[in-house]
CSV table of C-alpha atoms in Angstrom, one decimal:
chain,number,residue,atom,x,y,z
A,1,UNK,CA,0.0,0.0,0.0
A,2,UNK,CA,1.2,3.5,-1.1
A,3,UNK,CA,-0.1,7.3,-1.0
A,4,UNK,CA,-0.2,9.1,-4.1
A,5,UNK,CA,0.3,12.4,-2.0
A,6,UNK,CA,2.4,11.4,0.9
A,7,UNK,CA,2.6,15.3,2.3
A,8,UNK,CA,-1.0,15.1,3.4
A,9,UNK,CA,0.1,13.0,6.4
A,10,UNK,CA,1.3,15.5,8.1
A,11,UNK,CA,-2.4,16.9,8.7
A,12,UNK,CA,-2.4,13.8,10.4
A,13,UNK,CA,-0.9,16.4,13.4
A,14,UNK,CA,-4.3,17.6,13.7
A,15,UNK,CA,-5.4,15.4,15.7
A,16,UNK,CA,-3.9,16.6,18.7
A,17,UNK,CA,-6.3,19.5,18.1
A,18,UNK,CA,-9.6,17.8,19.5
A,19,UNK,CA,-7.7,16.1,21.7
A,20,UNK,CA,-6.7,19.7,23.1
A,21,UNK,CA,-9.8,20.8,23.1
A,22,UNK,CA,-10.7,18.0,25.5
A,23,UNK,CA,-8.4,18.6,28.3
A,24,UNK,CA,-9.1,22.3,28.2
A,25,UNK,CA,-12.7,22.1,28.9
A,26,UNK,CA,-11.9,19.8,31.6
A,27,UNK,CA,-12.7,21.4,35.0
A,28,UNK,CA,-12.8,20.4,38.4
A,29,UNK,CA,-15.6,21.5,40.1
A,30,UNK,CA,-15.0,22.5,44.3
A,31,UNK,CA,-17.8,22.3,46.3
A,32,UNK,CA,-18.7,25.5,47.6
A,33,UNK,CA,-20.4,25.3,51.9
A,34,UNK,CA,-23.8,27.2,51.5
A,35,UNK,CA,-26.4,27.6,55.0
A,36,UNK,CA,-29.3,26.3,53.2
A,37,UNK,CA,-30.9,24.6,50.2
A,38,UNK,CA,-34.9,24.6,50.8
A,39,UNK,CA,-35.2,27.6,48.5
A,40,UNK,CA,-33.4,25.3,45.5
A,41,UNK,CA,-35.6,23.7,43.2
A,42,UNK,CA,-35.4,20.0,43.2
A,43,UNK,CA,-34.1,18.4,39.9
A,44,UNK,CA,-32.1,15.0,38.4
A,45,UNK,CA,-28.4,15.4,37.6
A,46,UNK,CA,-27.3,13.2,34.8
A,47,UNK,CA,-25.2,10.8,36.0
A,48,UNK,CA,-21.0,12.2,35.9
A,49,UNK,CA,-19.9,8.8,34.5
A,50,UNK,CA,-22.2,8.8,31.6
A,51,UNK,CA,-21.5,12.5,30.8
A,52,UNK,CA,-18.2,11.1,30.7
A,53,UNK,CA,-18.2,8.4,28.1
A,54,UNK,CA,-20.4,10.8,26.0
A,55,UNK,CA,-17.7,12.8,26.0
A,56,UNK,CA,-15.3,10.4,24.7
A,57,UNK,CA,-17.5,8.9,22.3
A,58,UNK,CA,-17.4,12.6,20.9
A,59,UNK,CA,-13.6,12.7,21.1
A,60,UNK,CA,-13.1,9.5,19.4
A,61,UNK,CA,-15.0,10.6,16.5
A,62,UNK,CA,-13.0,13.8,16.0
A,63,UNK,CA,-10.1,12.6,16.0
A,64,UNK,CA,-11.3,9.7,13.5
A,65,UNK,CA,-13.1,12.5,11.4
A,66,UNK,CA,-9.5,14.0,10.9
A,67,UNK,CA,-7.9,10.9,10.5
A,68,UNK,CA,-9.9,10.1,7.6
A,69,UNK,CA,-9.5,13.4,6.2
A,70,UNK,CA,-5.7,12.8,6.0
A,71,UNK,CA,-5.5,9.7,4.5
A,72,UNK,CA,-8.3,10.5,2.0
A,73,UNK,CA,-6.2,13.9,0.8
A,74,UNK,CA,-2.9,11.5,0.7
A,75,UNK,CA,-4.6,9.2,-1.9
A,76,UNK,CA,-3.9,5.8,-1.1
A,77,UNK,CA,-3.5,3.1,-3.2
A,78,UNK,CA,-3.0,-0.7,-2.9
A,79,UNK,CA,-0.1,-2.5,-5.3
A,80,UNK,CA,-2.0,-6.3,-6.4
A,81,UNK,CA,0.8,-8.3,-7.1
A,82,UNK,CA,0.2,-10.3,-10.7
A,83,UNK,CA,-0.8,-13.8,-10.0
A,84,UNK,CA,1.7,-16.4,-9.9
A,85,UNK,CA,3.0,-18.5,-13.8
A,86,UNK,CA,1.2,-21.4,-12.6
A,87,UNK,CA,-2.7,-19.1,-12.2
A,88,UNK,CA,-5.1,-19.0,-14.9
A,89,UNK,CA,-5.0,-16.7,-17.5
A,90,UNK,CA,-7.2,-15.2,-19.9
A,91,UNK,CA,-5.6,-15.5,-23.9
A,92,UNK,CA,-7.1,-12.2,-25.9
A,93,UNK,CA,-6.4,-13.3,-29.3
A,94,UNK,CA,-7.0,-9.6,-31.4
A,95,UNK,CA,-7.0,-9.6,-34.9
A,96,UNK,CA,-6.5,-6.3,-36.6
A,97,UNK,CA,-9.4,-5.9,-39.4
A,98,UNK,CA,-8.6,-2.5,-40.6
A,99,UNK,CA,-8.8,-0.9,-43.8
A,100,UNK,CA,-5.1,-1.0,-43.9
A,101,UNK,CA,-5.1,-4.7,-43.9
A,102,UNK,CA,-6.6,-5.4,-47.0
A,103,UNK,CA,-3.3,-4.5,-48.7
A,104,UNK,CA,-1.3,-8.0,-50.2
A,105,UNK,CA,-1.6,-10.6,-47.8
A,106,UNK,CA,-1.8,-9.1,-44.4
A,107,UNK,CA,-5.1,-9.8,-43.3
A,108,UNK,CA,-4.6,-13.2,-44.0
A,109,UNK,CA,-1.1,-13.8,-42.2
A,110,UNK,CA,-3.0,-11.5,-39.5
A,111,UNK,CA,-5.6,-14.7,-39.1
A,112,UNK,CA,-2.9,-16.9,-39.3
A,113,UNK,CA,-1.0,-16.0,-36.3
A,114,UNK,CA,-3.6,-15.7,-34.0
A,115,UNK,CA,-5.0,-19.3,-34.9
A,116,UNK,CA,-0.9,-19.7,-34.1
A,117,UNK,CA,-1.2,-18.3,-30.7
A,118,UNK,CA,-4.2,-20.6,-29.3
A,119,UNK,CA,-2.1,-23.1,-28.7
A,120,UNK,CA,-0.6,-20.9,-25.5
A,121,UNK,CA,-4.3,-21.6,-23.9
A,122,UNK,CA,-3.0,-24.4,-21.1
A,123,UNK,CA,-5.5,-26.4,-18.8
A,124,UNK,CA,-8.0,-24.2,-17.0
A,125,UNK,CA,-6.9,-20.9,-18.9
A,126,UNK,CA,-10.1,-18.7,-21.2
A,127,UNK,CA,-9.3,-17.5,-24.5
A,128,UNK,CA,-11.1,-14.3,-26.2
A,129,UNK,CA,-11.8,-13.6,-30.0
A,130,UNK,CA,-12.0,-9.9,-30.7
A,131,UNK,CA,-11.4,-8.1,-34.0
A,132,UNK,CA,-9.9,-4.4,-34.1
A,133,UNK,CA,-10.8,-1.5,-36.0
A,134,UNK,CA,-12.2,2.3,-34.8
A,135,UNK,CA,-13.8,0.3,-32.4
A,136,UNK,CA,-13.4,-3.6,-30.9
A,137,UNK,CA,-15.6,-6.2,-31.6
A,138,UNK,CA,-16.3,-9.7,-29.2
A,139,UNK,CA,-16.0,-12.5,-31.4
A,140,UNK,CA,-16.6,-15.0,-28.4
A,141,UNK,CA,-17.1,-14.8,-25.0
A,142,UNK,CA,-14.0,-16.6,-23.1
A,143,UNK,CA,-14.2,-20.3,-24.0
A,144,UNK,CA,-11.3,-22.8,-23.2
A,145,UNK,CA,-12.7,-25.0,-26.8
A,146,UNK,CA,-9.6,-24.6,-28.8
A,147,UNK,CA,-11.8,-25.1,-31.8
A,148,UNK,CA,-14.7,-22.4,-31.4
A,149,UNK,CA,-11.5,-19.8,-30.5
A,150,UNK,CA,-10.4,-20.6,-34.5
A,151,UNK,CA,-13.9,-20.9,-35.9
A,152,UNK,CA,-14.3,-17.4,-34.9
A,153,UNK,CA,-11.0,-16.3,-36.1
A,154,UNK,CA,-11.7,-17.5,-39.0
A,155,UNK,CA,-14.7,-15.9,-39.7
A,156,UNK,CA,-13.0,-12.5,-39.2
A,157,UNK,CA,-14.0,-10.3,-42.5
A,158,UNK,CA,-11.8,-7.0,-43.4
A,159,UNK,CA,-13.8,-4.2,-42.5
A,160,UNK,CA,-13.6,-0.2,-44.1
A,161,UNK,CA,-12.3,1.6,-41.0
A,162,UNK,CA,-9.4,2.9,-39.4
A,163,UNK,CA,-7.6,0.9,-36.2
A,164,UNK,CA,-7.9,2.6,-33.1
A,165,UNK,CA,-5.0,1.8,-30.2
A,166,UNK,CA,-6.9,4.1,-27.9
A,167,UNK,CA,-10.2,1.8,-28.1
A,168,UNK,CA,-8.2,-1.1,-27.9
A,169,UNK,CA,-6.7,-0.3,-25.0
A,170,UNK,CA,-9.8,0.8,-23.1
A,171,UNK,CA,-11.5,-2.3,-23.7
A,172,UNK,CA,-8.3,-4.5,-22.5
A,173,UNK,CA,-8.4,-2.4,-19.0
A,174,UNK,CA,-12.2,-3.4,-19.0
A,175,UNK,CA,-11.7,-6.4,-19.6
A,176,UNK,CA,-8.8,-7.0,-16.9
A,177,UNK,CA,-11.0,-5.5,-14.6
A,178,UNK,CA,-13.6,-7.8,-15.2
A,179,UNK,CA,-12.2,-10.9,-15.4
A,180,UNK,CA,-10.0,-9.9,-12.1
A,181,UNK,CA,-7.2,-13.0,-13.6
A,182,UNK,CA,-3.9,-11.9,-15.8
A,183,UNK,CA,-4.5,-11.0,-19.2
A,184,UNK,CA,-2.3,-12.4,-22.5
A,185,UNK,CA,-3.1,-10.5,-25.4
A,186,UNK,CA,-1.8,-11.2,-28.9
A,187,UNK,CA,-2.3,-8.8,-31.4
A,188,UNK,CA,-2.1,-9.6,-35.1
A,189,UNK,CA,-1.4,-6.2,-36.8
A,190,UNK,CA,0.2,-4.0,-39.6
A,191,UNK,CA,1.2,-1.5,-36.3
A,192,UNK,CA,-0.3,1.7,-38.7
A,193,UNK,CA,1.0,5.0,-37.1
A,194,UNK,CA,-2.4,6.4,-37.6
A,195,UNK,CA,-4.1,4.2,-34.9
A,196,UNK,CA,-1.8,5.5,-32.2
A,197,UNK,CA,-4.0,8.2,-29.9
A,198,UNK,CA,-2.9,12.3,-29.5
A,199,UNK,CA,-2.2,11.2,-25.5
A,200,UNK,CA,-0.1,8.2,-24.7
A,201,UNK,CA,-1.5,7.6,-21.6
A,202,UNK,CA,-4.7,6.0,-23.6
A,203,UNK,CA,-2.4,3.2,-24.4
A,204,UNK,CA,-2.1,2.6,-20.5
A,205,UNK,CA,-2.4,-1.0,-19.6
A,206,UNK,CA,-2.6,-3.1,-16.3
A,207,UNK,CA,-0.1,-4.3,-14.4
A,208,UNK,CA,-1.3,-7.9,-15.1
A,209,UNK,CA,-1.8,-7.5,-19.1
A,210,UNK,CA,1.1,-8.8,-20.9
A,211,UNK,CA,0.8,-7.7,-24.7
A,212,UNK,CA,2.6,-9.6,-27.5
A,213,UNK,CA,2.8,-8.0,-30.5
A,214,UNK,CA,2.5,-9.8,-33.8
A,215,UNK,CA,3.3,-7.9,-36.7
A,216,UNK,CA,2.5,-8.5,-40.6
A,217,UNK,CA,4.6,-6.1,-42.1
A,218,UNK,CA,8.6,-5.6,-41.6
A,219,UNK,CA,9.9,-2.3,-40.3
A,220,UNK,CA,10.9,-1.1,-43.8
A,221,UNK,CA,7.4,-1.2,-45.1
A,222,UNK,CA,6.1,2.2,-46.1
A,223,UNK,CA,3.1,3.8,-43.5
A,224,UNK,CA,0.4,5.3,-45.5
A,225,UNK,CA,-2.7,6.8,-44.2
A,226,UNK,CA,-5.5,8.7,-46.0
A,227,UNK,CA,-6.4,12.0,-44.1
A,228,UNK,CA,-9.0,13.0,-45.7
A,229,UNK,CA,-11.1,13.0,-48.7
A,230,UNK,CA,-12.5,15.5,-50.8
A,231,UNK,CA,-15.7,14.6,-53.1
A,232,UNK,CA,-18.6,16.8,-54.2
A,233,UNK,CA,-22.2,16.0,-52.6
A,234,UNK,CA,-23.7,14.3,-55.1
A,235,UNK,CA,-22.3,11.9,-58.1
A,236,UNK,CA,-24.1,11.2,-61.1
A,237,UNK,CA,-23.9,9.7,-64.8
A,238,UNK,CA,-24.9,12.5,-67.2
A,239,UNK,CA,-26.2,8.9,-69.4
């Protein structure tokens, strides 16, 4: 466990404040000789002892009150240690089906690998079929069948839109979050520059996601990207 803002402690000092405030209103009353009481009216005094613990119940609760204040301002968070090799996992097996992939024989070597990588899934581990594009698409829900996890990469059709690492991303923190077991993601990709997001923290991932990159392309392969299109509103065949 950690504090984000470890300064705030120090207002943990304020607790000697109530605790201050109890001592000083403290008094001892003495007992003052007077001739006579029949011109006193009669009436019950609350008993001193239960004055007493009223008075610490409301001291304890100040001094918590601050205490609470302190450690919410420090920000505390809790570090979850990754489960152990030998834990299940959870295999995402994320096929890119971008534009950009219909271009020689990407999307196919795309499929290819991750049909390759379902044979990491080990007894009592879940593997995941999605495809990637501006936004992700389930292809299964986690299933340890070997067999449905290729059926459904298989049946992965290109689509028309741009890859989105931001989106990706997001759904891969859901996902962990969700399944609460370590995540092993294998992306099948042709890595375009245009799917990377303006902010890099969108690309954040949790501490138990280990992603594996597969890509289709070599590093020397041009990086093209359309950035926008000009046409008029209407088109039509003057025939």
């Amino acid at each position: 466990m950690g504090f984000l803002a470890p300064w705030f402690l120090a207002g943990l000092a304020a607790v000697g404040l109530p605790i201050w405030i109890h001592l000083l209103r403290q008094h001892k009353t003495v007992p003052k000789p007077f001739s006579s009481l029949m011109f006193f009216e009669k009436r019950t005094q609350s008993s001193v002892k239960h004055r007493r613990l009223q008075h610490f119940l409301l001291l304890a609760l100040r001094v918590a009150l601050l205490m609470l204040l302190a450690l919410a301002f420090a920000n505390p968070y809790t570090n979850r240690a990754p489960a152990a090799g030998g834990g299940r996992k959870l295999l995402v097996l994320a096929v890119d089906n971008s534009f950009s992939m219909r271009a020689g024989d990407r999307f196919a070597r795309a499929k290819q690998l991750a049909s390759d990588a379902v044979s990491n899934l080990r007894p009592g581990d879940y593997g995941q079929v999605v495809a990637v594009a501006a936004d992700v698409q389930v292809m299964t829900q986690p299933s340890a069948n070997a067999g449905e996890l290729k059926a459904a990469i298989a049946g992965i059709e290109p689509g028309d839109g741009r890859s989105s690492d931001a989106e990706f991303s997001r759904f891969l923190r859901t996902t962990a979050e969700q399944a609460k077991v370590p995540l092993e993601v294998h992306f099948a990709s042709d890595m375009q520059a245009s799917a990377l997001p303006p902010g890099f923290a969108d690309l954040r991932l949790d501490a138990g996601t280990s992603l594996i990159l597969e890509p289709v392309t070599n590093a020397a392969a041009p990086n093209w990207a359309v950035e926008n299109v000009t046409a008029p509103r209407s088109l039509y065949d003057p025939k």
